Amino acid sequence: MAAKITVHGLTMSYGTLEVMHDLEFEILDKDIFVIMGGSGCGKSTLLRHLVGLMEPTKGSILYGDKDFTATDPADRGPFIRRFGVMYQSGALWSSLTLGENISMPLEEAGIVSAKTVKDLVSYKLSLVGLSGFEDYYPSQISGGMKKRAGLARALALDPDILFLDEPGAGLDPLSSRRLDDLILRLRDSQGCTVVIVTHELASIFGIANTALFLDTATRTQGAVGNPADLRDHSDNPAVRLFLNRGETPAKTS
Amino acid sequence: MPDNLRGLLELALAVPEESQDQNKPDTLSAIGRLGKLTVETWAGFLAFLKFTGQTVLSLIRFFTGRARFRSADFWMTLQQCGVQALPIVSLISFLIGLIFAFVGNVQLTHFGANIFVADLVGIAMVREMGVVMTSIIMSGRTGAAFAAHIGSMKANEEIDALRTFGFDPFDFLVLPRLIALVLMMPLLTVYSNVVGIFGGMVVGSFVGIPVQLYWNETIAAVDLTTASLGVFKSVFFGAAIAISGCMMGMKAGNSSAEVGEATTRAVVTAITAVIVLDSAFAVIFTLLDI
Ligand SMILES: Nc1ncnc2c1ncn2[C@@H]1O[C@H](COP(=O)(O)OP(=O)(O)OP(=O)(O)O)[C@@H](O)[C@H]1O
Ligand SMILES: [Mg+2]
């Protein structure tokens, strides 16, 4: 299958602080691709590179066969229009209600009929279990609700590629489970590719096709592959340790 | 060592400490610090110019209909830096007029020329004090508010979210604020002038200048050119305040502490910019003999 996103020799840094170097992986079409790794290892940073909020120090990111990183930031509209991004903190626009948070991108995309916008907004909110919260401001809802509202906003324009930064963190097991179902359903019904940052092993084994492990110790990728395979057969002990919740795994190959 | 403490210590030492080269404390000599400060100030000035350039580009996009922002944002800002600023502008302008008249009167009575208090207050308010005081008030009020609002949006990744939805954060956040403040500043300035003159008139009537006489004297002293100078300057001062506020907000770091710093910097930059511009205008007007 064709690679939807190709990351080639990517080195990321904040000023002189190198976060990760020489990342090399592909994300296939309709994949559910998990980025995992210890806290502070650079998962969010990788996501910021993938959506163009940061420029790589070295290396390139390709969407299909088009070079995203070589495109001038001002001309990235066609790429960005296909993205839906959910931020780790939710990043809802705090001066707007949840409804307005979702309707603003819709109106921007040229949907003018107020009725259609309203219907779409309540549909997207109901997808994440927030029906009826249209008129709440982000400051009036809980952290987990902010995450879900952020997801609803990411879904506003039926994106082709969905980037989710720790969608499950801060959710109770049931909501977390519903979220996994939603992600699977979105992939199956709309055919979108999903890139998720997550630590939740249950989600990783439940929904991911491919997982990328970022290793803090070596500052580069530890492994990439099917999560269950990695857990049982990875050559990298750090990966097996992570996927087994730190319980000393016996390499079974 | 008790066992329970040892357990905690082991946990604390389990993750090796990161080597943090970045956060080395400043160990510069006084001259080194002065040099650093100079370089930073110069860099700040260049950044201001660059931001102004970007603002001009953004304005061009606006006038060619390619810039987008929420009109609600614009109306909200218009209200914040218009009607809602009136009470404080009234108070300060009234007091400034009062003080000028009072001080002027003390001196001018020696010469039996206290009618000229009207000239003094009128010209001072209209040429300088009205617009400068309004600008300083708006720096502290609106410039700070711009920086705080945009800065906290930045800290909360809201600006990133704008970007990934294809909105230009510059057009979206800076333009409505800039346009609103530039529209309101001349009005506030005219208002401040009037209130200041009224303040002078109050003192005048206390020291025996009839209101009608005071008014006639003011009209005679303040011609249209003088009156329009202050209003003309207010447009530029308004732009400088909006640019300082928005720039510091956009450049704020990602934490709430840095939002506070950005707010302080916005006010300092705005007031500095206003005073520097005012001096430049003073030189230009003198050269042009107006
Ligand atoms: N704005 C910044 N400036 C400098 N360094 C940063 C900045 N943001 C993050 N870092 C550093 O980059 C590294 C990676 O950060 P990042 O936010 O990508 O981690 P993460 O993997 O998403 O962690 P978490 O799972 O806790 O969200 C961290 O070590 C952090 O110190
Ligand atoms: Mg993160």
Coordinates of C-alpha atoms and ligand atoms in Angstrom, one line a residue:
Chain A
M1 CA 0.0 0.0 0.0
A2 CA 1.1 3.5 -0.7
A3 CA 2.6 5.5 2.1
K4 CA 0.5 8.5 3.1
I5 CA 3.1 10.2 5.2
T6 CA 6.8 9.5 4.8
V7 CA 9.2 10.9 7.4
H8 CA 12.8 10.8 6.3
G9 CA 15.9 11.5 8.4
L10 CA 13.9 13.9 10.6
T11 CA 15.9 15.7 13.3
M12 CA 14.0 17.9 15.7
S13 CA 15.3 20.5 18.1
Y14 CA 14.4 23.5 20.2
G15 CA 17.3 25.9 19.6
T16 CA 20.3 23.9 20.4
L17 CA 18.5 21.3 22.4
E18 CA 18.1 18.3 20.2
V19 CA 14.9 16.4 21.0
M20 CA 15.1 13.5 18.5
H21 CA 17.3 12.7 15.6
D22 CA 17.1 10.6 12.4
L23 CA 13.5 9.5 12.6
E24 CA 12.6 7.3 9.7
F25 CA 9.1 5.9 9.2
E26 CA 6.1 5.6 7.0
I27 CA 2.5 6.0 7.8
L28 CA 0.2 4.0 5.5
D29 CA -3.1 5.1 4.1
K30 CA -6.0 4.3 6.6
D31 CA -3.4 3.4 9.2
I32 CA -4.0 4.0 12.9
F33 CA -0.5 4.9 13.8
V34 CA 0.6 5.3 17.4
I35 CA 3.5 7.4 18.6
M36 CA 4.6 6.3 22.1
G37 CA 7.4 6.9 24.4
G38 CA 8.3 8.2 27.8
S39 CA 7.0 11.5 29.0
G40 CA 9.0 14.4 27.6
C41 CA 10.6 12.4 24.9
G42 CA 9.3 14.5 22.1
K43 CA 6.0 13.0 21.0
S44 CA 4.1 16.3 20.9
T45 CA 7.1 17.8 19.2
L46 CA 7.0 15.2 16.5
L47 CA 3.3 15.9 16.0
R48 CA 4.0 19.7 15.7
H49 CA 6.5 18.9 12.9
L50 CA 4.0 16.7 11.1
V51 CA 1.4 19.5 11.0
G52 CA 3.9 22.2 10.1
L53 CA 4.0 24.1 13.4
M54 CA 7.7 23.6 13.6
E55 CA 10.4 23.3 11.0
P56 CA 12.7 20.3 11.1
T57 CA 16.4 20.9 11.8
K58 CA 17.2 18.2 9.2
G59 CA 15.2 15.8 7.1
S60 CA 11.9 15.9 5.4
I61 CA 8.2 15.0 5.7
L62 CA 6.3 13.9 2.6
Y63 CA 2.6 13.7 2.2
G64 CA 2.0 11.2 -0.7
D65 CA 4.8 12.2 -3.0
K66 CA 4.6 15.9 -2.2
D67 CA 7.4 17.3 0.0
F68 CA 5.7 19.1 2.9
T69 CA 8.8 20.5 4.5
A70 CA 10.1 22.0 1.2
T71 CA 6.8 23.8 0.6
D72 CA 6.8 27.4 1.7
P73 CA 4.7 27.8 4.9
A74 CA 2.5 30.3 3.1
D75 CA 1.6 27.7 0.4
R76 CA 0.8 24.8 2.7
G77 CA -3.0 25.5 2.6
P78 CA -3.8 22.4 0.5
F79 CA -2.0 20.2 3.0
I80 CA -3.3 21.8 6.1
R81 CA -6.9 21.7 4.8
R82 CA -6.8 17.9 5.0
F83 CA -5.6 17.8 8.6
G84 CA -7.6 17.6 11.8
V85 CA -5.5 18.3 14.9
M86 CA -6.3 17.7 18.5
Y87 CA -3.9 19.3 20.9
Q88 CA -2.7 17.8 24.2
S89 CA -4.2 20.7 26.1
G90 CA -7.4 20.9 24.0
A91 CA -6.4 24.4 22.8
L92 CA -10.0 25.4 22.4
W93 CA -10.4 29.1 21.6
S94 CA -11.2 30.3 25.0
S95 CA -13.2 33.4 24.0
L96 CA -15.6 31.2 22.0
T97 CA -18.3 28.7 23.1
L98 CA -17.8 25.1 22.2
G99 CA -20.4 25.6 19.5
E100 CA -18.5 28.5 18.0
N101 CA -15.2 26.7 18.3
I102 CA -16.6 24.1 15.9
S103 CA -18.6 26.4 13.7
M104 CA -15.7 28.8 13.0
P105 CA -13.8 26.3 10.9
L106 CA -17.0 25.3 9.2
E107 CA -17.9 28.8 8.3
E108 CA -14.3 29.4 7.2
A109 CA -14.7 26.4 4.9
G110 CA -17.6 28.1 3.2
I111 CA -20.6 26.5 4.8
V112 CA -22.9 29.4 4.9
S113 CA -26.3 28.0 5.8
A114 CA -26.8 28.6 9.6
K115 CA -29.0 25.6 9.8
T116 CA -26.4 23.3 8.3
V117 CA -23.7 24.7 10.6
K118 CA -25.8 24.2 13.6
D119 CA -26.7 20.6 12.7
L120 CA -23.0 19.8 12.0
V121 CA -21.9 21.3 15.3
S122 CA -24.4 19.3 17.3
Y123 CA -23.5 16.2 15.4
K124 CA -19.8 16.6 16.0
L125 CA -20.4 17.3 19.7
S126 CA -22.6 14.3 20.0
L127 CA -19.9 12.1 18.5
V128 CA -17.7 12.8 21.5
G129 CA -20.5 12.6 24.0
L130 CA -20.9 16.3 24.5
S131 CA -24.4 17.0 23.1
G132 CA -26.0 20.0 24.7
F133 CA -22.8 21.7 25.6
E134 CA -22.9 24.1 22.6
D135 CA -23.2 27.2 24.7
Y136 CA -20.5 26.4 27.3
Y137 CA -17.2 28.2 27.3
P138 CA -14.0 26.2 27.6
S139 CA -13.4 27.5 31.1
Q140 CA -16.7 26.0 32.2
I141 CA -15.9 22.4 31.4
S142 CA -13.6 19.8 32.8
G143 CA -10.2 18.8 31.4
G144 CA -11.4 15.6 29.9
M145 CA -14.4 17.4 28.3
K146 CA -12.0 19.9 26.8
K147 CA -10.0 17.1 25.2
R148 CA -13.2 15.7 23.8
A149 CA -14.4 19.1 22.6
G150 CA -10.9 19.5 21.0
L151 CA -11.5 16.2 19.2
A152 CA -14.9 17.3 18.0
R153 CA -13.3 20.4 16.6
A154 CA -10.6 18.4 14.9
L155 CA -13.4 16.4 13.3
A156 CA -15.2 19.5 12.1
L157 CA -14.1 19.4 8.5
D158 CA -14.1 15.6 8.1
P159 CA -10.3 15.5 7.9
D160 CA -8.4 13.1 5.8
I161 CA -5.6 12.8 8.4
L162 CA -6.4 13.1 12.1
F163 CA -3.6 14.0 14.5
L164 CA -4.5 13.3 18.1
D165 CA -2.2 14.2 21.0
E166 CA -3.0 12.0 24.0
P167 CA -6.8 11.9 23.4
G168 CA -7.2 9.3 26.2
A169 CA -5.3 11.0 29.0
G170 CA -7.7 12.3 31.6
L171 CA -10.6 10.2 30.5
D172 CA -12.3 7.5 32.6
P173 CA -12.0 3.9 31.3
L174 CA -15.5 4.0 29.7
S175 CA -15.0 7.3 27.8
S176 CA -11.6 6.2 26.8
R177 CA -13.0 3.0 25.4
R178 CA -15.7 5.0 23.6
L179 CA -13.0 7.2 22.1
D180 CA -11.2 4.1 20.8
D181 CA -14.4 2.9 19.2
L182 CA -15.0 6.3 17.7
I183 CA -11.5 6.4 16.2
L184 CA -11.9 2.9 14.7
R185 CA -15.4 3.9 13.4
L186 CA -14.0 7.1 11.8
R187 CA -11.3 5.2 10.1
D188 CA -13.7 2.6 8.8
S189 CA -16.5 4.9 7.7
Q190 CA -14.6 7.9 6.4
G191 CA -11.3 6.2 5.6
C192 CA -9.2 8.7 7.5
T193 CA -5.6 8.0 8.6
V194 CA -5.1 8.6 12.3
V195 CA -1.9 9.5 14.0
I196 CA -2.2 9.2 17.8
V197 CA 0.1 10.0 20.6
T198 CA -0.8 7.8 23.5
H199 CA 0.5 5.9 26.5
E200 CA -2.6 3.8 27.0
L201 CA -1.5 0.3 26.4
A202 CA -5.1 -0.8 26.1
S203 CA -5.6 1.6 23.2
I204 CA -2.4 0.8 21.7
F205 CA -3.1 -2.9 21.5
G206 CA -6.8 -2.3 20.8
I207 CA -6.7 -0.1 17.8
A208 CA -3.2 0.6 16.5
N209 CA -1.9 -1.0 13.3
T210 CA 1.5 0.4 13.7
A211 CA 3.4 1.9 16.6
L212 CA 6.5 4.0 16.7
F213 CA 8.5 4.0 19.9
L214 CA 10.6 7.1 20.7
D215 CA 13.5 6.2 23.0
T216 CA 14.5 8.9 25.4
A217 CA 17.9 7.3 26.2
T218 CA 19.2 7.3 22.6
R219 CA 17.1 10.3 21.4
T220 CA 16.0 8.4 18.3
Q221 CA 13.3 5.9 17.4
G222 CA 13.5 2.7 19.2
A223 CA 11.3 0.6 17.0
V224 CA 8.4 0.8 14.6
G225 CA 6.0 -2.0 13.8
N226 CA 2.9 -3.8 14.9
P227 CA 2.5 -3.2 18.6
A228 CA 1.8 -6.8 19.6
D229 CA 4.8 -7.9 17.6
L230 CA 7.0 -5.2 19.2
R231 CA 5.8 -6.3 22.7
D232 CA 6.8 -9.9 22.1
H233 CA 9.6 -9.9 19.6
S234 CA 11.3 -6.5 19.6
D235 CA 15.1 -6.5 19.7
N236 CA 15.0 -3.3 21.7
P237 CA 14.5 -4.2 25.4
A238 CA 13.3 -0.6 26.2
V239 CA 10.4 -1.2 23.8
R240 CA 9.5 -4.5 25.4
L241 CA 9.7 -3.0 28.8
F242 CA 7.4 -0.1 27.8
L243 CA 4.8 -2.3 26.2
N244 CA 4.8 -4.7 29.2
R245 CA 4.4 -1.9 31.7
G246 CA 7.9 -2.3 33.0
E247 CA 7.5 -6.0 33.9
T248 CA 10.6 -7.8 32.8
P249 CA 9.7 -9.4 29.6
A250 CA 11.1 -12.6 28.2
K251 CA 12.0 -12.2 24.6
T252 CA 9.9 -14.8 22.8
S253 CA 11.1 -15.1 19.3
Chain B
M1 CA 18.4 5.6 57.4
P2 CA 14.9 4.5 57.9
D3 CA 13.7 2.0 55.3
N4 CA 10.7 4.0 54.2
L5 CA 12.9 7.0 53.4
R6 CA 15.4 4.9 51.6
G7 CA 12.7 3.6 49.3
L8 CA 11.7 7.2 48.4
L9 CA 15.3 8.2 47.8
E10 CA 15.8 5.3 45.5
L11 CA 12.8 6.4 43.5
A12 CA 14.1 9.9 43.3
L13 CA 17.4 8.7 42.0
A14 CA 16.0 6.1 39.6
V15 CA 15.7 8.6 36.7
P16 CA 19.1 10.2 36.0
E17 CA 19.2 14.0 36.0
E18 CA 19.1 15.7 32.7
S19 CA 22.1 17.8 32.0
Q20 CA 20.7 21.3 31.5
D21 CA 23.3 23.4 29.7
Q22 CA 20.6 26.0 28.8
N23 CA 19.7 27.1 32.3
K24 CA 23.1 28.1 33.4
P25 CA 22.9 31.2 35.7
D26 CA 24.1 34.5 34.3
T27 CA 27.7 35.1 35.2
L28 CA 28.4 38.3 33.3
S29 CA 30.4 41.3 34.5
A30 CA 28.7 44.7 34.7
I31 CA 30.1 45.6 31.3
G32 CA 29.0 42.3 29.9
R33 CA 25.5 42.9 31.1
L34 CA 25.5 46.4 29.6
G35 CA 26.6 45.0 26.3
K36 CA 24.0 42.3 26.5
L37 CA 21.3 44.8 27.3
T38 CA 22.4 47.0 24.3
V39 CA 22.3 44.1 21.9
E40 CA 18.9 43.1 23.3
T41 CA 17.5 46.6 23.0
W42 CA 18.7 46.9 19.4
A43 CA 17.2 43.4 18.6
G44 CA 14.0 44.5 20.2
F45 CA 13.9 47.6 18.0
L46 CA 14.5 45.6 14.9
A47 CA 11.8 43.2 16.0
F48 CA 9.4 46.1 16.4
L49 CA 10.2 47.3 12.9
K50 CA 9.7 43.8 11.5
F51 CA 6.4 43.4 13.2
T52 CA 5.3 46.8 11.9
G53 CA 6.2 45.6 8.4
Q54 CA 4.2 42.5 8.8
T55 CA 1.3 44.7 10.0
V56 CA 1.5 46.7 6.8
L57 CA 1.4 43.6 4.7
S58 CA -1.5 42.4 6.7
L59 CA -3.3 45.7 6.2
I60 CA -2.7 45.4 2.5
R61 CA -4.3 41.9 2.6
F62 CA -7.2 43.5 4.5
F63 CA -7.8 46.2 2.0
T64 CA -7.6 43.8 -0.9
G65 CA -10.1 41.6 0.9
R66 CA -7.9 38.6 1.5
A67 CA -7.5 38.9 5.3
R68 CA -10.1 37.3 7.5
F69 CA -11.0 37.8 11.1
R70 CA -14.1 37.5 13.2
S71 CA -16.1 40.7 13.0
A72 CA -17.2 40.0 16.6
D73 CA -13.6 40.4 17.7
F74 CA -13.4 43.8 16.0
W75 CA -16.6 45.1 17.6
M76 CA -15.6 43.8 21.0
T77 CA -12.2 45.5 20.8
L78 CA -13.9 48.7 19.5
Q79 CA -16.1 48.7 22.6
Q80 CA -13.2 48.0 24.9
C81 CA -10.9 50.7 23.6
G82 CA -13.7 53.1 23.0
V83 CA -16.7 53.5 25.3
Q84 CA -15.2 51.6 28.1
A85 CA -12.1 53.8 28.2
L86 CA -14.1 57.0 28.6
P87 CA -14.3 57.1 32.4
I88 CA -10.5 56.9 32.9
V89 CA -9.8 59.2 30.0
S90 CA -12.3 61.7 31.4
L91 CA -10.8 61.6 34.9
I92 CA -7.2 62.0 33.8
S93 CA -7.9 64.7 31.2
F94 CA -10.0 66.7 33.6
L95 CA -7.3 66.6 36.2
I96 CA -4.5 67.5 33.7
G97 CA -6.5 70.5 32.5
L98 CA -7.1 71.4 36.1
I99 CA -3.4 71.2 37.1
F100 CA -2.3 73.2 34.0
A101 CA -4.7 75.9 34.7
F102 CA -3.9 76.0 38.4
V103 CA -0.1 76.1 37.9
G104 CA -0.4 78.6 35.0
N105 CA -2.7 80.8 37.0
V106 CA -0.3 81.1 39.9
Q107 CA 2.4 82.4 37.5
L108 CA 0.2 84.5 35.3
T109 CA -1.6 86.5 38.1
H110 CA 1.8 88.1 38.9
F111 CA 1.5 89.8 35.6
G112 CA -2.2 90.4 35.8
A113 CA -2.5 88.2 32.7
N114 CA -4.5 85.3 34.1
I115 CA -6.8 85.3 31.1
F116 CA -3.9 83.6 29.3
V117 CA -4.6 80.6 31.4
A118 CA -7.1 79.7 28.7
D119 CA -4.5 79.9 26.0
L120 CA -2.1 77.9 28.0
V121 CA -4.5 75.1 28.8
G122 CA -6.0 75.1 25.3
I123 CA -2.8 74.8 23.4
A124 CA -1.1 72.4 25.8
M125 CA -4.1 70.1 25.8
V126 CA -4.7 70.1 22.1
R127 CA -1.2 69.9 20.9
E128 CA 0.4 67.6 23.4
M129 CA -1.2 66.6 26.7
G130 CA -4.5 65.3 25.3
V131 CA -3.0 62.9 22.9
V132 CA -0.1 61.9 25.0
M133 CA -2.1 61.3 28.2
T134 CA -4.7 59.3 26.2
S135 CA -1.9 57.3 24.6
I136 CA -0.4 56.5 28.0
I137 CA -3.7 55.5 29.4
M138 CA -4.4 53.3 26.4
S139 CA -0.9 51.7 26.6
G140 CA -1.6 50.7 30.2
R141 CA -5.2 49.7 29.5
T142 CA -5.5 48.4 26.0
G143 CA -1.9 47.6 25.1
A144 CA -1.6 45.5 28.2
A145 CA -5.0 43.8 27.5
F146 CA -3.9 42.9 23.9
A147 CA -0.6 41.4 25.2
A148 CA -2.3 39.4 27.9
H149 CA -5.0 38.1 25.7
I150 CA -2.8 37.1 22.8
G151 CA -0.1 35.8 25.2
S152 CA -2.5 33.5 27.0
M153 CA -3.8 32.3 23.7
K154 CA -0.3 31.5 22.7
A155 CA 0.4 29.7 26.0
N156 CA -2.7 27.7 25.6
E157 CA -1.8 26.6 22.0
E158 CA -4.8 28.5 20.7
I159 CA -2.7 30.3 18.1
D160 CA -1.3 26.9 16.9
A161 CA -4.9 25.8 16.6
L162 CA -5.7 28.8 14.4
R163 CA -2.8 28.0 12.2
T164 CA -3.7 24.4 11.7
F165 CA -7.2 25.4 10.7
G166 CA -5.8 27.6 8.1
F167 CA -6.3 31.0 9.8
D168 CA -3.5 33.4 9.6
P169 CA -3.0 34.3 13.3
F170 CA -1.6 37.7 12.3
D171 CA -4.7 38.7 10.3
F172 CA -7.0 37.1 12.8
L173 CA -5.7 38.6 16.0
V174 CA -3.6 41.7 15.2
L175 CA -5.8 43.3 12.5
P176 CA -9.1 43.7 14.4
R177 CA -7.2 45.1 17.4
L178 CA -5.1 47.5 15.3
I179 CA -8.0 48.8 13.3
A180 CA -10.2 49.3 16.3
L181 CA -7.6 51.1 18.3
V182 CA -6.6 53.3 15.3
L183 CA -10.2 54.2 14.8
M184 CA -10.9 55.0 18.4
M185 CA -7.7 57.0 19.3
P186 CA -8.6 60.2 17.4
L187 CA -12.0 60.2 19.0
L188 CA -10.6 59.7 22.4
T189 CA -8.1 62.4 21.8
V190 CA -10.7 64.9 20.8
Y191 CA -12.8 63.9 23.8
S192 CA -9.7 64.3 26.1
N193 CA -9.0 67.7 24.7
V194 CA -12.5 68.9 25.4
V195 CA -12.5 67.5 28.9
G196 CA -9.1 69.0 29.6
I197 CA -10.3 72.5 28.5
F198 CA -13.3 72.1 30.6
G199 CA -11.0 71.3 33.6
G200 CA -9.1 74.5 32.9
M201 CA -12.4 76.4 32.7
V202 CA -13.4 75.2 36.1
V203 CA -10.2 76.6 37.6
G204 CA -10.7 79.7 35.6
S205 CA -14.2 80.4 37.0
F206 CA -12.8 79.9 40.5
V207 CA -10.1 82.5 39.9
G208 CA -12.5 85.0 38.4
I209 CA -12.4 84.4 34.6
P210 CA -16.0 84.2 33.3
V211 CA -16.8 81.1 31.4
Q212 CA -17.8 83.0 28.2
L213 CA -14.6 84.9 28.3
Y214 CA -12.5 81.8 28.9
W215 CA -14.2 80.1 26.0
N216 CA -13.7 82.9 23.6
E217 CA -10.1 83.2 24.6
T218 CA -9.6 79.4 24.0
I219 CA -11.3 79.5 20.6
A220 CA -9.0 82.4 19.6
A221 CA -5.9 80.6 20.8
V222 CA -6.5 77.2 19.4
D223 CA -6.8 77.3 15.6
L224 CA -7.7 74.4 13.5
T225 CA -4.1 73.5 12.5
T226 CA -3.1 73.2 16.2
A227 CA -6.2 71.2 17.0
S228 CA -5.6 68.8 14.2
L229 CA -2.0 68.1 15.1
G230 CA -2.9 66.2 18.2
V231 CA -5.5 64.2 16.4
F232 CA -3.1 63.5 13.5
K233 CA -0.5 62.2 16.0
S234 CA -3.1 60.0 17.8
V235 CA -3.5 57.8 14.7
F236 CA 0.2 56.9 14.8
F237 CA 0.3 56.5 18.6
G238 CA -2.7 54.2 18.4
A239 CA -1.0 52.1 15.9
A240 CA 2.2 52.0 18.0
I241 CA 0.3 50.9 21.1
A242 CA -1.6 48.2 19.2
I243 CA 1.6 46.9 17.6
S244 CA 3.5 46.8 20.9
G245 CA 0.7 45.0 22.6
C246 CA 0.1 42.4 19.9
M247 CA 3.8 41.9 19.3
M248 CA 4.6 41.1 22.9
G249 CA 1.6 38.8 23.1
M250 CA 2.6 37.0 20.0
K251 CA 6.2 36.7 21.2
A252 CA 5.2 35.5 24.7
G253 CA 6.5 32.2 25.9
N254 CA 4.4 29.2 26.7
S255 CA 3.8 29.7 30.4
S256 CA 1.5 32.0 32.4
A257 CA 4.6 33.7 34.0
E258 CA 5.8 34.7 30.6
V259 CA 2.3 36.1 29.8
G260 CA 2.8 38.5 32.7
E261 CA 6.2 39.5 31.5
A262 CA 4.8 40.1 28.0
T263 CA 2.2 42.4 29.5
T264 CA 4.8 44.4 31.3
R265 CA 7.0 44.6 28.2
A266 CA 4.0 45.6 26.1
V267 CA 3.2 48.6 28.3
V268 CA 6.9 49.7 28.5
T269 CA 7.3 49.4 24.8
A270 CA 4.1 51.2 24.0
I271 CA 4.9 54.1 26.2
T272 CA 8.4 54.3 24.9
A273 CA 7.2 54.2 21.3
V274 CA 4.7 56.9 22.0
I275 CA 7.2 59.3 23.6
V276 CA 9.8 58.6 20.9
L277 CA 7.2 59.2 18.1
D278 CA 6.0 62.4 19.9
S279 CA 9.6 63.7 20.0
A280 CA 10.0 62.9 16.3
F281 CA 6.7 64.8 15.5
A282 CA 7.9 67.7 17.6
V283 CA 11.0 68.0 15.5
I284 CA 9.1 67.6 12.2
F285 CA 6.5 70.1 13.2
T286 CA 9.1 72.6 14.2
L287 CA 11.0 72.2 10.9
L288 CA 7.7 72.6 9.0
D289 CA 6.9 75.6 11.2
I290 CA 3.5 74.5 12.3
Ligands
LIG1 N1 8.9 25.4 23.8 C1 10.0 24.6 24.1 N2 11.2 25.1 24.3 C2 12.2 24.3 24.6 N3 12.2 23.0 24.8 C3 10.9 22.4 24.8 C4 9.8 23.2 24.4 N4 8.7 22.3 24.4 C5 9.2 21.1 24.7 N5 10.5 21.2 25.0 C6 11.4 20.0 25.3 O1 11.3 19.1 24.3 C7 11.1 17.8 24.9 C8 9.9 17.1 24.3 O2 8.7 17.7 24.6 P1 7.3 17.2 24.1 O3 6.3 18.2 24.6 O4 7.4 16.9 22.7 O5 7.2 15.9 25.0 P2 6.1 14.8 25.0 O6 6.7 13.5 24.5 O7 4.9 15.2 24.2 O8 5.8 14.6 26.5 P3 4.4 14.3 27.2 O9 4.1 12.8 27.1 O10 4.7 14.6 28.7 O11 3.4 15.2 26.6 C9 11.0 17.9 26.4 O12 12.1 17.4 27.0 C10 11.0 19.4 26.6 O13 11.9 19.7 27.6
MG2 MG 3.1 15.8 24.7

